PDB file of C-alpha atoms in Angstrom:
ATOM      1  CA  MET A  30     -55.676  84.810 -82.809  1.00 88.00           C
ATOM      2  CA  THR A  31     -55.404  82.255 -79.981  1.00 94.00           C
ATOM      3  CA  PRO A  32     -57.443  78.705 -79.840  1.00 95.00           C
ATOM      4  CA  GLN A  33     -59.180  80.686 -77.276  1.00 97.00           C
ATOM      5  CA  GLN A  34     -60.256  83.460 -79.378  1.00 97.00           C
ATOM      6  CA  VAL A  35     -61.453  81.552 -82.070  1.00 96.00           C
ATOM      7  CA  ALA A  36     -64.056  79.545 -79.020  1.00 97.00           C
ATOM      8  CA  HIS A  37     -64.789  82.443 -78.235  1.00 98.00           C
ATOM      9  CA  ILE A  38     -66.166  84.826 -81.611  1.00 97.00           C
ATOM     10  CA  ARG A  39     -67.425  80.894 -82.861  1.00 97.00           C
ATOM     11  CA  SER A  40     -69.745  80.449 -79.649  1.00 97.00           C
ATOM     12  CA  SER A  41     -71.061  83.729 -80.126  1.00 97.00           C
ATOM     13  CA  PHE A  42     -71.100  83.813 -83.125  1.00 97.00           C
ATOM     14  CA  ASN A  43     -73.570  80.547 -82.817  1.00 96.00           C
ATOM     15  CA  LEU A  44     -76.006  82.608 -80.649  1.00 96.00           C
ATOM     16  CA  VAL A  45     -76.801  85.942 -83.151  1.00 96.00           C
ATOM     17  CA  ALA A  46     -77.076  83.549 -85.960  1.00 95.00           C
ATOM     18  CA  PRO A  47     -80.343  81.918 -85.678  1.00 95.00           C
ATOM     19  CA  GLY A  48     -81.555  85.459 -85.592  1.00 94.00           C
ATOM     20  CA  ALA A  49     -79.616  86.980 -88.449  1.00 94.00           C
ATOM     21  CA  ALA A  50     -81.844  89.523 -90.435  1.00 94.00           C
ATOM     22  CA  GLN A  51     -81.902  91.083 -87.169  1.00 95.00           C
ATOM     23  CA  VAL A  52     -78.549  91.354 -86.727  1.00 96.00           C
ATOM     24  CA  ALA A  53     -78.225  92.950 -90.164  1.00 95.00           C
ATOM     25  CA  ALA A  54     -80.018  95.556 -89.458  1.00 95.00           C
ATOM     26  CA  LEU A  55     -79.341  96.225 -86.336  1.00 96.00           C
ATOM     27  CA  PHE A  56     -75.742  96.380 -87.757  1.00 96.00           C
ATOM     28  CA  TYR A  57     -76.675  99.228 -90.625  1.00 96.00           C
ATOM     29  CA  GLN A  58     -78.802 101.206 -87.783  1.00 96.00           C
ATOM     30  CA  HIS A  59     -75.661 101.272 -85.574  1.00 97.00           C
ATOM     31  CA  LEU A  60     -73.306 101.950 -89.222  1.00 96.00           C
ATOM     32  CA  PHE A  61     -75.229 105.168 -90.382  1.00 96.00           C
ATOM     33  CA  ALA A  62     -75.329 106.012 -86.553  1.00 97.00           C
ATOM     34  CA  VAL A  63     -71.691 106.014 -86.877  1.00 96.00           C
ATOM     35  CA  ASP A  64     -71.242 107.235 -90.177  1.00 95.00           C
ATOM     36  CA  PRO A  65     -74.287 108.333 -92.356  1.00 95.00           C
ATOM     37  CA  SER A  66     -72.100 109.302 -95.273  1.00 92.00           C
ATOM     38  CA  LEU A  67     -72.035 105.141 -95.793  1.00 93.00           C
ATOM     39  CA  ARG A  68     -75.467 105.069 -96.801  1.00 91.00           C
ATOM     40  CA  ALA A  69     -74.301 106.271 -99.942  1.00 88.00           C
ATOM     41  CA  LEU A  70     -72.281 102.975-100.815  1.00 88.00           C
ATOM     42  CA  PHE A  71     -75.173 100.719-100.269  1.00 86.00           C
ATOM     43  CA  LYS A  72     -77.696 100.345-103.511  1.00 83.00           C
ATOM     44  CA  GLY A  73     -79.794  97.690-103.117  1.00 80.00           C
ATOM     45  CA  GLU A  74     -82.150  96.372-100.442  1.00 87.00           C
ATOM     46  CA  LEU A  75     -81.035  96.889 -97.028  1.00 88.00           C
ATOM     47  CA  SER A  76     -82.145  93.609 -96.548  1.00 89.00           C
ATOM     48  CA  GLN A  77     -80.209  91.641 -98.916  1.00 91.00           C
ATOM     49  CA  GLN A  78     -77.311  93.256 -98.210  1.00 89.00           C
ATOM     50  CA  GLY A  79     -77.716  92.029 -94.136  1.00 92.00           C
ATOM     51  CA  GLU A  80     -78.230  88.433 -95.686  1.00 93.00           C
ATOM     52  CA  ARG A  81     -75.058  88.749 -97.206  1.00 91.00           C
ATOM     53  CA  LEU A  82     -73.031  90.317 -94.598  1.00 92.00           C
ATOM     54  CA  MET A  83     -74.218  87.718 -91.895  1.00 94.00           C
ATOM     55  CA  GLN A  84     -72.790  84.431 -94.402  1.00 94.00           C
ATOM     56  CA  MET A  85     -69.479  86.457 -94.795  1.00 91.00           C
ATOM     57  CA  ILE A  86     -68.754  87.114 -91.930  1.00 94.00           C
ATOM     58  CA  GLY A  87     -70.183  83.126 -91.362  1.00 94.00           C
ATOM     59  CA  ALA A  88     -67.453  82.157 -93.488  1.00 93.00           C
ATOM     60  CA  ALA A  89     -64.496  83.775 -92.314  1.00 93.00           C
ATOM     61  CA  VAL A  90     -65.446  82.688 -88.719  1.00 95.00           C
ATOM     62  CA  GLY A  91     -65.100  79.363 -89.535  1.00 94.00           C
ATOM     63  CA  LEU A  92     -61.984  80.225 -91.543  1.00 94.00           C
ATOM     64  CA  LEU A  93     -60.361  81.704 -88.511  1.00 94.00           C
ATOM     65  CA  ASP A  94     -58.536  78.568 -87.580  1.00 92.00           C
ATOM     66  CA  GLN A  95     -57.505  78.153 -91.529  1.00 92.00           C
ATOM     67  CA  PRO A  96     -55.796  80.734 -92.526  1.00 90.00           C
ATOM     68  CA  GLU A  97     -53.995  79.930 -96.214  1.00 92.00           C
ATOM     69  CA  ARG A  98     -57.770  79.885 -96.846  1.00 94.00           C
ATOM     70  CA  LEU A  99     -59.372  82.746 -95.481  1.00 93.00           C
ATOM     71  CA  VAL A 100     -56.800  85.801 -95.732  1.00 92.00           C
ATOM     72  CA  PRO A 101     -57.250  85.295 -99.833  1.00 92.00           C
ATOM     73  CA  VAL A 102     -61.114  85.303 -99.651  1.00 92.00           C
ATOM     74  CA  LEU A 103     -60.454  88.500 -97.338  1.00 92.00           C
ATOM     75  CA  ARG A 104     -58.630  90.169-100.019  1.00 92.00           C
ATOM     76  CA  THR A 105     -61.239  89.663-102.187  1.00 91.00           C
ATOM     77  CA  LEU A 106     -63.222  91.450-100.652  1.00 91.00           C
ATOM     78  CA  GLY A 107     -61.648  93.993-100.659  1.00 91.00           C
ATOM     79  CA  ALA A 108     -60.623  94.236-103.790  1.00 89.00           C
ATOM     80  CA  ARG A 109     -64.607  94.236-105.090  1.00 89.00           C
ATOM     81  CA  HIS A 110     -65.125  96.868-101.935  1.00 88.00           C
ATOM     82  CA  ARG A 111     -62.842  99.209-103.252  1.00 86.00           C
ATOM     83  CA  GLY A 112     -64.371  98.877-106.150  1.00 82.00           C
ATOM     84  CA  TYR A 113     -67.647 100.262-104.426  1.00 84.00           C
ATOM     85  CA  GLY A 114     -66.226 103.197-102.902  1.00 82.00           C
ATOM     86  CA  VAL A 115     -64.966 102.080 -99.757  1.00 88.00           C
ATOM     87  CA  ARG A 116     -62.241 103.863 -98.184  1.00 89.00           C
ATOM     88  CA  ALA A 117     -59.097 102.967 -94.943  1.00 87.00           C
ATOM     89  CA  ALA A 118     -61.283 105.711 -92.576  1.00 89.00           C
ATOM     90  CA  HIS A 119     -64.760 103.552 -93.074  1.00 91.00           C
ATOM     91  CA  TYR A 120     -62.988 100.626 -91.864  1.00 93.00           C
ATOM     92  CA  ASP A 121     -62.984 101.837 -88.680  1.00 94.00           C
ATOM     93  CA  SER A 122     -66.727 102.718 -88.696  1.00 95.00           C
ATOM     94  CA  VAL A 123     -67.247  98.996 -89.782  1.00 95.00           C
ATOM     95  CA  GLY A 124     -65.154  98.306 -86.226  1.00 96.00           C
ATOM     96  CA  THR A 125     -67.911 100.411 -84.356  1.00 97.00           C
ATOM     97  CA  ALA A 126     -70.863  99.011 -85.793  1.00 97.00           C
ATOM     98  CA  LEU A 127     -70.076  95.106 -85.704  1.00 97.00           C
ATOM     99  CA  LEU A 128     -69.325  95.920 -81.916  1.00 97.00           C
ATOM    100  CA  ARG A 129     -72.210  97.413 -80.775  1.00 97.00           C
ATOM    101  CA  THR A 130     -73.606  94.863 -82.851  1.00 97.00           C
ATOM    102  CA  LEU A 131     -72.596  92.151 -80.887  1.00 97.00           C
ATOM    103  CA  ARG A 132     -72.950  93.941 -78.050  1.00 97.00           C
ATOM    104  CA  ASP A 133     -76.458  94.345 -77.623  1.00 96.00           C
ATOM    105  CA  GLY A 134     -77.207  91.610 -79.360  1.00 94.00           C
ATOM    106  CA  LEU A 135     -74.592  89.669 -76.803  1.00 96.00           C
ATOM    107  CA  GLY A 136     -76.117  90.596 -73.244  1.00 96.00           C
ATOM    108  CA  VAL A 137     -74.264  89.645 -71.008  1.00 97.00           C
ATOM    109  CA  ALA A 138     -72.570  86.936 -73.625  1.00 97.00           C
ATOM    110  CA  PHE A 139     -70.766  90.097 -74.554  1.00 97.00           C
ATOM    111  CA  THR A 140     -68.162  89.396 -71.865  1.00 97.00           C
ATOM    112  CA  PRO A 141     -64.315  91.772 -71.980  1.00 98.00           C
ATOM    113  CA  ALA A 142     -63.288  88.384 -73.313  1.00 98.00           C
ATOM    114  CA  VAL A 143     -65.771  88.404 -75.957  1.00 98.00           C
ATOM    115  CA  ALA A 144     -65.613  91.368 -77.203  1.00 98.00           C
ATOM    116  CA  GLU A 145     -61.888  90.881 -77.642  1.00 98.00           C
ATOM    117  CA  ALA A 146     -61.616  88.491 -79.576  1.00 98.00           C
ATOM    118  CA  TRP A 147     -64.386  89.852 -82.046  1.00 98.00           C
ATOM    119  CA  ALA A 148     -62.136  93.037 -82.057  1.00 97.00           C
ATOM    120  CA  THR A 149     -59.201  91.702 -83.364  1.00 96.00           C
ATOM    121  CA  MET A 150     -61.216  89.398 -85.238  1.00 95.00           C
ATOM    122  CA  TYR A 151     -62.231  92.400 -87.038  1.00 96.00           C
ATOM    123  CA  GLY A 152     -58.809  93.768 -86.771  1.00 95.00           C
ATOM    124  CA  LEU A 153     -57.040  90.831 -88.726  1.00 93.00           C
ATOM    125  CA  VAL A 154     -60.319  91.468 -91.851  1.00 93.00           C
ATOM    126  CA  ALA A 155     -60.451  94.530 -91.973  1.00 92.00           C
ATOM    127  CA  ARG A 156     -55.908  94.730 -93.207  1.00 93.00           C
ATOM    128  CA  GLU A 157     -56.976  92.268 -95.006  1.00 93.00           C
ATOM    129  CA  MET A 158     -59.258  93.294 -97.200  1.00 92.00           C
ATOM    130  CA  GLN A 159     -57.160  96.688 -96.876  1.00 91.00           C
ATOM    131  CA  ARG A 160     -54.745  94.732 -98.295  1.00 89.00           C
ATOM    132  CA  ALA A 161     -56.749  93.894-100.961  1.00 79.00           C
ATOM    133  CA  GLU A 162     -55.234  94.845-104.262  1.00 64.00           C
ATOM    134  CA  GLU A 163     -57.143  97.102-107.183  1.00 52.00           C
ATOM    135  CA  PRO A 164     -59.855  95.836-108.976  1.00 48.00           C
ATOM    136  CA  ALA A 165     -58.546  94.986-112.209  1.00 49.00           C
ATOM    137  CA  THR A 166     -60.139  97.350-114.753  1.00 49.00           C
ATOM    138  CA  ALA A 167     -62.015  96.612-118.217  1.00 45.00           C
TER     139      ALA A 167
END
């Protein structure tokens, strides 16, 4: 990622972060519209899931310029998600929902450069999460 892309992501995330609960709810609305079958993967309260989602995105945004710290976190997260039943095809649905959520949440601030930066970031996140090791079984 370029420094300019990192700057676009951070500045745009700062615009949506104050409304984290609403943003997360909108994300899940988009996600289940894109792929209704994914609803079955969510066992707990969506509000709590949304809180964790926004925290994870915020942490990733904060570590974008520190890939040596970000990549291990993403791989651990990917292993956990694989255990929940997440498959490779699901990552496309999540990416689509994320970009739609940002488009709706940012309005005119969702410029082509911001969209490209987020698409690049999500590509990195999805790629590294899918490279995760299989979770250990006891």
